[in-house]
XYZ file of C-alpha atoms in Angstrom:
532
model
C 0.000 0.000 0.000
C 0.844 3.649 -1.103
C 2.481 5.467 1.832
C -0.160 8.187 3.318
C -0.794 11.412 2.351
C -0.477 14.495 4.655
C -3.214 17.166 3.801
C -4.505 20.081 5.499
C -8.257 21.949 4.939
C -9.145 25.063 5.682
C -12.190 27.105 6.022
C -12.949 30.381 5.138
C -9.509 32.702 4.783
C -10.954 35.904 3.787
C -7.610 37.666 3.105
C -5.910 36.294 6.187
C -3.160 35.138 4.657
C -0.829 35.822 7.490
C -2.550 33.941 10.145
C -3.113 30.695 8.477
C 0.366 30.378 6.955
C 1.777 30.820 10.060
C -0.816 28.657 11.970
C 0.538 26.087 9.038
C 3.768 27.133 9.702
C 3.978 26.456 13.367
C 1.751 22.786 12.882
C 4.794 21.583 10.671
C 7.354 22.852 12.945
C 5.662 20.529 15.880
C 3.924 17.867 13.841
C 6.621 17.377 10.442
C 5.882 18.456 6.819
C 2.595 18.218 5.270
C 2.063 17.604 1.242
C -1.177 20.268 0.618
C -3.248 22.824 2.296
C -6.927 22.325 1.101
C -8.964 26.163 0.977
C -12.889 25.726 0.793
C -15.103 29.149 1.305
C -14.050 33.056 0.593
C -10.240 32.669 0.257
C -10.128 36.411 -0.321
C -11.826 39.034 1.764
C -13.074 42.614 1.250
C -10.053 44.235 2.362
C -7.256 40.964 1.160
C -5.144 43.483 -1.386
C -2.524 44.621 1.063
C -1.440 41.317 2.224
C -2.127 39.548 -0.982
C 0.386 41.390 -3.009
C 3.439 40.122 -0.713
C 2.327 36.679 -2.162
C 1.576 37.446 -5.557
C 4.338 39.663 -6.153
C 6.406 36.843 -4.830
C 7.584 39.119 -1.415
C 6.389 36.082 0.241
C 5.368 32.389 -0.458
C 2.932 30.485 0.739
C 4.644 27.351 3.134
C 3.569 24.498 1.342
C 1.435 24.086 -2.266
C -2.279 25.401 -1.659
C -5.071 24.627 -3.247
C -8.226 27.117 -3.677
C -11.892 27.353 -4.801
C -12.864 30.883 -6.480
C -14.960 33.114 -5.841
C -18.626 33.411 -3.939
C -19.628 36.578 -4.536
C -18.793 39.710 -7.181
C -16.303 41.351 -5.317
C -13.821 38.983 -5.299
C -14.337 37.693 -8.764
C -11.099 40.197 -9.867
C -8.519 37.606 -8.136
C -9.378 34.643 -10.330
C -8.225 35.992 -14.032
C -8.610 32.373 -15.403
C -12.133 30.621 -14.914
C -10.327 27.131 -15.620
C -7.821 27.367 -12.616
C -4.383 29.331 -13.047
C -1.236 29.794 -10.633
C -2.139 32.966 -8.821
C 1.160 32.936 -6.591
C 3.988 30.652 -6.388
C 2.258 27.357 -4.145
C -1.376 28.984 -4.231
C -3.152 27.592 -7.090
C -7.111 28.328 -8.003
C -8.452 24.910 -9.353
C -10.799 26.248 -11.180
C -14.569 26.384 -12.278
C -15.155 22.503 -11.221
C -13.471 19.496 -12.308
C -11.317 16.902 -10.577
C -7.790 17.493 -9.543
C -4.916 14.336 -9.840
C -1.315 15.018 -8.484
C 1.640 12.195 -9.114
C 0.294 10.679 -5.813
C -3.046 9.157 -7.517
C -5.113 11.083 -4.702
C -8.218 12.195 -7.086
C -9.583 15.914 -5.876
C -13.175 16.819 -6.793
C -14.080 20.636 -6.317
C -16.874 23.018 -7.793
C -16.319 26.727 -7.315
C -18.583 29.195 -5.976
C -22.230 28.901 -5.006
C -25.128 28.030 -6.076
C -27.468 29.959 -8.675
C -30.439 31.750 -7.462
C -31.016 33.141 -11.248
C -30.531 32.302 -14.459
C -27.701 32.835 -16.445
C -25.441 31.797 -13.400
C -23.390 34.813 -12.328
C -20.014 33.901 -12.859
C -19.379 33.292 -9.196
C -22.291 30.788 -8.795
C -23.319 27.054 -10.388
C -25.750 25.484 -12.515
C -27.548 22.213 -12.094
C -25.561 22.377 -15.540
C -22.400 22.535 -13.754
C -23.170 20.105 -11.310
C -24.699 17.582 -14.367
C -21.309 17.968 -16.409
C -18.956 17.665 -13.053
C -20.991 14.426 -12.546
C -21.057 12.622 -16.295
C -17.011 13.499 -16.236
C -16.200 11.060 -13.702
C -19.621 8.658 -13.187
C -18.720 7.831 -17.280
C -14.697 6.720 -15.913
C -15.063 3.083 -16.260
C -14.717 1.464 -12.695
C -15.502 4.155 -10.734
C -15.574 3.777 -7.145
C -15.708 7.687 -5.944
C -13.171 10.126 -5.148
C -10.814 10.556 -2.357
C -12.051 14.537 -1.719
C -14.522 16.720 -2.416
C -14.309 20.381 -1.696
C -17.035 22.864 -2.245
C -17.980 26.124 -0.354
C -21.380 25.846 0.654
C -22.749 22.884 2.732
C -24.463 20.240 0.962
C -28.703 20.558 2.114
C -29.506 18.250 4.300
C -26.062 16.773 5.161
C -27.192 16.566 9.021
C -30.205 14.066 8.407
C -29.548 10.901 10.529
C -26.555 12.588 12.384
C -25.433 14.520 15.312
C -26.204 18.072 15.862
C -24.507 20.780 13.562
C -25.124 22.773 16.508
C -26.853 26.006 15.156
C -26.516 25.497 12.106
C -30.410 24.205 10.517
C -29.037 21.762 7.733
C -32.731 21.519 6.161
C -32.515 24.566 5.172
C -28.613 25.604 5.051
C -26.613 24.719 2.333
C -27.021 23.343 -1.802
C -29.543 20.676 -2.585
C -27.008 20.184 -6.015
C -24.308 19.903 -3.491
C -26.043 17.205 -1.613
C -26.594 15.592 -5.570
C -22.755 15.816 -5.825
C -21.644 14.507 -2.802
C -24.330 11.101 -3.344
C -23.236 10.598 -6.631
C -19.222 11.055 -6.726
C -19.481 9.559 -2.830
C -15.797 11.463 -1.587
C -14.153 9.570 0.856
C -13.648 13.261 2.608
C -16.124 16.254 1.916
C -15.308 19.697 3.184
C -16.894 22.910 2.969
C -17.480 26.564 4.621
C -19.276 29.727 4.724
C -21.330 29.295 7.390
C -18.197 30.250 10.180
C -19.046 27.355 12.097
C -17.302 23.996 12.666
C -19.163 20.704 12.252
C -17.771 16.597 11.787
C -20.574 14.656 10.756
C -20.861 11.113 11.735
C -19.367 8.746 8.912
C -22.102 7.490 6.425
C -22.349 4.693 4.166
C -22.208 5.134 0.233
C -24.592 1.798 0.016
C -27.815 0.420 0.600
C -27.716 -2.290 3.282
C -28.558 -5.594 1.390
C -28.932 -4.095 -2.063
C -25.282 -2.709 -3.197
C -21.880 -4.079 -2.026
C -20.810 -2.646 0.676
C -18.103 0.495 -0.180
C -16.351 2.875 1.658
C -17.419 5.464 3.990
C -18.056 9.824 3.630
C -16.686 11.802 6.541
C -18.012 15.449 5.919
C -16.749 18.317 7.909
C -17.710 22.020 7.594
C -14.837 24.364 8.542
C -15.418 28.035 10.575
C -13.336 30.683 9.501
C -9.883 31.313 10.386
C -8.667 33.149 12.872
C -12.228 33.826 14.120
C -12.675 35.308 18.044
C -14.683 32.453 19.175
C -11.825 29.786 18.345
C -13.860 27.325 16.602
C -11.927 24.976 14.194
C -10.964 26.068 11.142
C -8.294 23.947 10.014
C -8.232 19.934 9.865
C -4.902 18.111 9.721
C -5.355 14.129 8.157
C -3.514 11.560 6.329
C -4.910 9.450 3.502
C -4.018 6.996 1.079
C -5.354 7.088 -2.283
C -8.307 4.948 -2.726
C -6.275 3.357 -5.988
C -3.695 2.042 -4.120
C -5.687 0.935 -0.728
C -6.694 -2.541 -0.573
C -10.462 -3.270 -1.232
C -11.309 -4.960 2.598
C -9.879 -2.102 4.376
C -11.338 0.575 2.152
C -14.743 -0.717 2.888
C -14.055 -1.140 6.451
C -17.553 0.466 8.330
C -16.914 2.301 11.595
C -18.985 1.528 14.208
C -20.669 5.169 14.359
C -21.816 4.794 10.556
C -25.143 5.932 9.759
C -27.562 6.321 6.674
C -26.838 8.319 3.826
C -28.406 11.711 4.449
C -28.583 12.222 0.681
C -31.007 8.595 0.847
C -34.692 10.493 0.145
C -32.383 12.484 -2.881
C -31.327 8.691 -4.118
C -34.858 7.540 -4.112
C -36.401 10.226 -5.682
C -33.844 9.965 -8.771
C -34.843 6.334 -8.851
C -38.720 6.809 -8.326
C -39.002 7.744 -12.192
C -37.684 4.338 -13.149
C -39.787 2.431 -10.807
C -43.605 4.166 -11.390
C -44.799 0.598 -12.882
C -44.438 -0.616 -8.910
C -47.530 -0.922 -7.022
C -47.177 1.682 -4.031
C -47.291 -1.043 -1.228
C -44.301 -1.082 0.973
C -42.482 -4.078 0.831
C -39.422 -5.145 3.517
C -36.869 -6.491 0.749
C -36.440 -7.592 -2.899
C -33.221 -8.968 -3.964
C -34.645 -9.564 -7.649
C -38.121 -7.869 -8.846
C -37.932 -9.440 -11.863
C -38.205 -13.037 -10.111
C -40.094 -14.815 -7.465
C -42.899 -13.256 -5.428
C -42.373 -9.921 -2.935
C -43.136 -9.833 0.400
C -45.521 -7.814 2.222
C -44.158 -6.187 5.071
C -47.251 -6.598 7.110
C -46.238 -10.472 7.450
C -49.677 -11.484 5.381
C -48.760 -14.609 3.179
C -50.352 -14.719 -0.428
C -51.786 -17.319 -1.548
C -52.726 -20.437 -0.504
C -49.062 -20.748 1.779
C -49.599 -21.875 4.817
C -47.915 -20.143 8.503
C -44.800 -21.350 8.941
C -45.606 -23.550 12.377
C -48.225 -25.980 10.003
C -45.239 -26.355 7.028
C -44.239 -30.724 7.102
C -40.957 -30.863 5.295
C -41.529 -32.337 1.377
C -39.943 -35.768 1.125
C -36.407 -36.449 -0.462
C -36.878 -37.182 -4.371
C -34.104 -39.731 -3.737
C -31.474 -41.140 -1.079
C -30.239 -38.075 0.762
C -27.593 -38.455 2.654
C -28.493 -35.988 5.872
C -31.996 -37.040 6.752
C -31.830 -38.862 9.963
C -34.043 -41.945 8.824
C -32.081 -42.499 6.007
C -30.215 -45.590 5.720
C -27.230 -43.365 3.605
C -26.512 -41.220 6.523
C -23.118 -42.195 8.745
C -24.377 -42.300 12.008
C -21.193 -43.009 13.597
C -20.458 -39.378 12.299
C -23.431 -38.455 14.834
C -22.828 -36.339 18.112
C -25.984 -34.830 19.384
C -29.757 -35.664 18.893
C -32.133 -32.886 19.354
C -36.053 -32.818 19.010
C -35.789 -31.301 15.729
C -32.002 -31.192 14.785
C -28.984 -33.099 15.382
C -25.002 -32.736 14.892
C -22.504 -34.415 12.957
C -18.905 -33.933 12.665
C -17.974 -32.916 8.647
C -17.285 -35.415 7.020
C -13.045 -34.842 5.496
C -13.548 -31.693 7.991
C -11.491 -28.440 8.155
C -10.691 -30.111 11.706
C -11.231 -32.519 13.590
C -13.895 -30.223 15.644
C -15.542 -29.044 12.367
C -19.697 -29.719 12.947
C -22.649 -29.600 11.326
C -26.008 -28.275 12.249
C -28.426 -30.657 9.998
C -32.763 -30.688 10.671
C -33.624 -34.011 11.359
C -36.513 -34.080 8.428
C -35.815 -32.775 4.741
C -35.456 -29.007 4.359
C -33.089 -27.726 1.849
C -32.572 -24.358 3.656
C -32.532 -21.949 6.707
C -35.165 -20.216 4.483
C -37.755 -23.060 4.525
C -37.758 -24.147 8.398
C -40.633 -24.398 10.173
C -40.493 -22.219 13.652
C -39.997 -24.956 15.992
C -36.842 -26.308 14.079
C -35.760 -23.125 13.655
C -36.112 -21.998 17.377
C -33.693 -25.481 17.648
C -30.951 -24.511 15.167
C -30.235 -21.409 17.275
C -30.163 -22.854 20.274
C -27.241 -25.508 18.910
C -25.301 -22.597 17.330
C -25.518 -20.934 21.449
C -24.697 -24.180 22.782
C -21.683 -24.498 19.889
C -20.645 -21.058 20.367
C -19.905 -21.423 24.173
C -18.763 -24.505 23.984
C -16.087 -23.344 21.447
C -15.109 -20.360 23.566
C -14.676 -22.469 26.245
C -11.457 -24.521 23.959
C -10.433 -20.928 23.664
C -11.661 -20.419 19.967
C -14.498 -18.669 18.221
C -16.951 -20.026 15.555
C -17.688 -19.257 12.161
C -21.004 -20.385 10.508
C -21.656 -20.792 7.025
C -24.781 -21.817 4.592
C -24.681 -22.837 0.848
C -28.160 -23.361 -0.862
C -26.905 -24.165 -4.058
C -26.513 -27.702 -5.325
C -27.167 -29.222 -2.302
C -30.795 -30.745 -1.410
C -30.634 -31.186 2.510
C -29.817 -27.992 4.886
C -26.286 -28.038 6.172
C -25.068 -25.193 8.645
C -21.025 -25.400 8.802
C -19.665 -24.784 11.610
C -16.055 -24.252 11.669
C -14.084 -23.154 14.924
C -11.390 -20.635 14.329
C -8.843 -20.307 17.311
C -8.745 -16.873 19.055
C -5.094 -16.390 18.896
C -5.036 -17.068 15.132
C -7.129 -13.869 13.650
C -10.125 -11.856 14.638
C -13.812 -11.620 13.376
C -12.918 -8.584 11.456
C -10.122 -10.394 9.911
C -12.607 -13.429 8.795
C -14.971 -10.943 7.412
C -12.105 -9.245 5.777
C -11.242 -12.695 4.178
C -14.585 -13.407 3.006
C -15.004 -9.799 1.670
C -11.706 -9.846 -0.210
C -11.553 -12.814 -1.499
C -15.402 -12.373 -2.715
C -14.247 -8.827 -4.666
C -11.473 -11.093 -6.263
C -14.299 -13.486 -7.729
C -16.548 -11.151 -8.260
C -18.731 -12.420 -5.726
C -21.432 -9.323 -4.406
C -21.290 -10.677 -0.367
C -23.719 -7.776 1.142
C -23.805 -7.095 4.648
C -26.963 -8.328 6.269
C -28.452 -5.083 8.988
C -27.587 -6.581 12.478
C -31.034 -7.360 13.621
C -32.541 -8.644 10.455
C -31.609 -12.540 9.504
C -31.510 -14.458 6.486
C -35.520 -15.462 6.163
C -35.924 -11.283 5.679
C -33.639 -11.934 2.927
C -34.511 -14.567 1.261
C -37.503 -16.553 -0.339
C -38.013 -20.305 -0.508
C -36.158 -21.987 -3.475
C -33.815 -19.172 -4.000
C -29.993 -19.860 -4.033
C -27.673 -18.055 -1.660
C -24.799 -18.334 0.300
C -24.624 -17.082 3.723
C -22.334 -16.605 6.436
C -22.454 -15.652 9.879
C -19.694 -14.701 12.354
C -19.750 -14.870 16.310
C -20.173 -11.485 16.880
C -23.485 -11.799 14.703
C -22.407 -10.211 11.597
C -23.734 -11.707 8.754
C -22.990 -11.331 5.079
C -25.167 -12.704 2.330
C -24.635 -13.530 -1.737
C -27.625 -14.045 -3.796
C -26.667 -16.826 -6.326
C -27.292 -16.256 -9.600
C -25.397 -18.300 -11.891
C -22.503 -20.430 -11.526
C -20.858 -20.727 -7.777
C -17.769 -22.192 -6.849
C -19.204 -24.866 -4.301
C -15.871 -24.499 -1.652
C -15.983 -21.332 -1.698
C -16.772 -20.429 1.988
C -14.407 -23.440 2.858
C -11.494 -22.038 0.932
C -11.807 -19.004 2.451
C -11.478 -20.160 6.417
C -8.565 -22.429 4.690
C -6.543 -19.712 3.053
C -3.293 -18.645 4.769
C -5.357 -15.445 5.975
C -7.454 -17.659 8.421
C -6.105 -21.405 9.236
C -3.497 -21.264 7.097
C -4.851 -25.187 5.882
C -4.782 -24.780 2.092
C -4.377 -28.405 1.671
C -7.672 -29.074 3.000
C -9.589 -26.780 1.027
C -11.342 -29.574 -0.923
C -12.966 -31.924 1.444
C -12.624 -35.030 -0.980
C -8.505 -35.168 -0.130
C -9.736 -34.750 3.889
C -11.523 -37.822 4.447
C -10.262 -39.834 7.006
C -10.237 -43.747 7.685
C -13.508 -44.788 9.486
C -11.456 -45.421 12.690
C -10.127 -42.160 12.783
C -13.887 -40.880 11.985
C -15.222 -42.710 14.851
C -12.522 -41.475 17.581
C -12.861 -37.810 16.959
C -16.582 -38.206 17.376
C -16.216 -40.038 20.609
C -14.101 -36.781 21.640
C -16.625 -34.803 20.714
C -19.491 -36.020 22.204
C -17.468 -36.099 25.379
C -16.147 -32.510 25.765
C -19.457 -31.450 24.035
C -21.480 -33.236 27.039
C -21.803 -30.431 29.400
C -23.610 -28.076 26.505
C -25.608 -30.433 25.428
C -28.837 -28.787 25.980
C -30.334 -32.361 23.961
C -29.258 -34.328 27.094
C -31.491 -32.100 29.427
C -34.396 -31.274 27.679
């Protein structure tokens, strides 16, 4: 990975050249040298000419290379001779009109100058939904875009505090540009800053996807910047590092903190998409991977049809031998190590290790998705019994589904031990190695589970971890069928390539039949099967 980037923003200068050099000035002499200084809002002021012609008659230079917008208002429009960006001093650069800025370093620079139009033609200090349209087509038409590492406007985009924390005084319903807000959804910045309003806000990170719908990407941290040197010392200049989004890897550019929230540009999202969806009936519905397949579901719970609730379903018979229902003479039994009601256990057969179980319903179900309540009610209460019983032999689990070529439910349950990598690094495993495949693995919302997700007869693949993150793949066309176990074998997790493939794992019956003895014997005292 690309070594980081050391950037400064400012907010509004307006002419006071003198006290944010040397504010930059003194932050390098403590801190060490930083590569840019980032100017959103009124660089210049009403009264900037005295001090600005040290700079631009070269009497003095600006500490490092700086970076400004142009102008917000008529009086300042004389500084900026060249609306496509010029060199107005050595190291202070206007970028220009909009457009997207690119050093050596691969660090990609949105900006769009001035504010927004209240008339038409746009004064030349303001922009156009034309503007904002043509900024837009530039980059969303760049084959593989992703986003761009910064945005910088002056004004705030509208709405920007909707599912956040306070922005204090500031009323961002009613502050701010609704194009902005269209900007920052559709080129999603990785940092957005902005000014004018001489007041200093972070918002929360948000998320640049919809839960369930879009693979997850990376996260927008917007902050608003007061103006410098103002009497009431609120911040007006942010000091961060960043590596550009081409060179980071894809797992830890997607990373979510754990203060994300909703896009606040969502409502602007839907309304853009509302034109191509008016042929939907206006009922609200909790989740549709694929409208074009399969039956919705109503999120009042109401079945259609003639389906019966879920407590009355019997599970269809086998069209031939299976080799997981309990009755069946093709099952190994001696593979067996708990009996429940509705469920029992079995150690995988050619396992990851010799500890690696599976959670199987006693009658024929092919998936999570198609249990009745009662089994399902059991299934949980093995993976609780499983997942104490593993943190007890000092490891965690790792659960995993595959509803694809397979006609009997089988829940994998593979302990990972808690010295050898953390849930974040299994997630980052299946995540990465997904992107490599081209595999969409979504992110499941913590509370919801897979039976929200999912309808009856429809392929997937599903994972769960221990700390109850779940991530979900809707199967389309072709799937590799060890996928989920290559991934816990690859040297990121167990480091067990050679038993990626279960066929070259299975082990002489003998062998078989002591490792289930073990386990049924340190399994004994959370064996909820042997009390009920």
């Amino acid at each position: 990975m690309a070594a980081p980037l050391r950037v400064l923003a400012c907010g509004d200068v307006e002419g006071r050249l003198e006290t944010i050099f040397g504010r930059v000035r003194a932050i390098q002499a403590k801190s060490g040298r930083f590569d840019m200084l980032l100017c959103v809002g009124n660089f210049f002021g009403s009264s900037s000419e005295a001090e600005w012609a040290e700079y631009r008659t070269g009497a003095k230079k600006a500490p490092i290379p700086t970076y400004v917008l142009g102008a917000n208002n008529q009086d300042t429009l004389s500084y900026f001779p060249d609306v496509s960006g010029c060199e107005l001093a050595e190291n202070i650069t206007y970028l220009g009109r909009r457009g997207v800025f690119s050093g050596c370093s691969g660090l990609h620079i949105a900006y769009l100058s001035g504010t927004e139009a209240q008339e038409q033609p746009a004064p030349a200090h303001s922009f156009s939904a034309k503007d904002v349209a043509e900024l837009k087509t530039s980059l969303l038409s760049t084959p593989n875009f992703r986003g761009v590492d910064i945005l910088l406007t002056s004004p705030w985009p509208r709405d920007v505090g909707t599912f956040a924390n306070s922005a204090g005084e500031i009323d961002t319903k009613t502050c701010g540009s609704k194009l902005v807000s269209d900007l920052a959804a559709s080129l999603k910045p990785r940092y957005h800053f902005a000014a004018l309003e001489k007041a200093y806000y972070e918002r929360l990170p948000y998320r640049n996807h919809t839960v369930l719908q879009e693979t997850p990407q990376h996260v927008t941290r917007f902050i608003a910047l007061a103006d410098v040197g103002n009497t009431s010392k609120k911040k007006y200049l942010y000091a961060f590092s960043i590596v550009p989004m081409s060179s980071m890897d894809p797992a830890e550019l997607v990373k979510q903190p754990q203060d994300v929230t909703e896009n606040p540009y969502r409502k602007l999202r839907k309304e853009a998409a509302k034109a191509r969806a008016e042929e939907e009936p206006a009922r609200q519905f909790f989740f549709d991977l694929n409208k074009h397949q399969g039956k919705k579901r109503p999120s009042d719970g109401k079945q259609g049809g003639d389906s019966q609730p879920k407590q009355a379903k019997k599970p269809p018979q086998p069209t031939g031998p299976c080799w997981f229902c309990l009755a069946s003479p093709e099952v190994e039994k001696h593979l067996v190590v708990s009996i429940g009601t509705h469920c029992y256990l079995a150690l995988a057969k050619g396992g990851l290790s010799p500890d690696h179980v599976l959670i199987l319903p006693i009658g024929h179900y092919q998936s999570v998705v198609d249990l009745s309540s009662e089994v399902l009610e059991e299934v949980t209460k093995y993976k609780a019994a499983l997942k104490e019983f593993f943190r007890s032999k000092g490891k965690r689990y790792v659960l995993f589904e595959r509803n694809y070529r397979s006609q009997h439910l089988q829940l994998q349950v593979i302990p990972v031990p808690l010295d050898l990598c953390t849930s974040e690094d299994i997630k980052e495993s299946f995540i990465t190695q997904a992107q490599e495949q081209q595999i969409e693995l979504l992110e499941i919302p913590e509370h919801s589970d897979i039976s929200q997700v999912a309808q009856p007869g429809m392929p997937y693949f599903y994972v769960e971890l221990d700390t109850g993150e779940k991530l979900f793949h809707r199967i389309r066309g072709r799937f590799p069928l060890q996928f989920g176990r290559a991934v816990l074998a690859s040297a990121a997790v167990l480091a067990l390539p050679e038993r990626a493939d279960w066929r070259q794992c299975a082990a002489p019956r003998p062998e078989e039949e002591g490792q289930a003895r073990a386990f049924r014997r340190d399994f004994q005292p959370f064996d909820f099967s042997l009390r009920d």
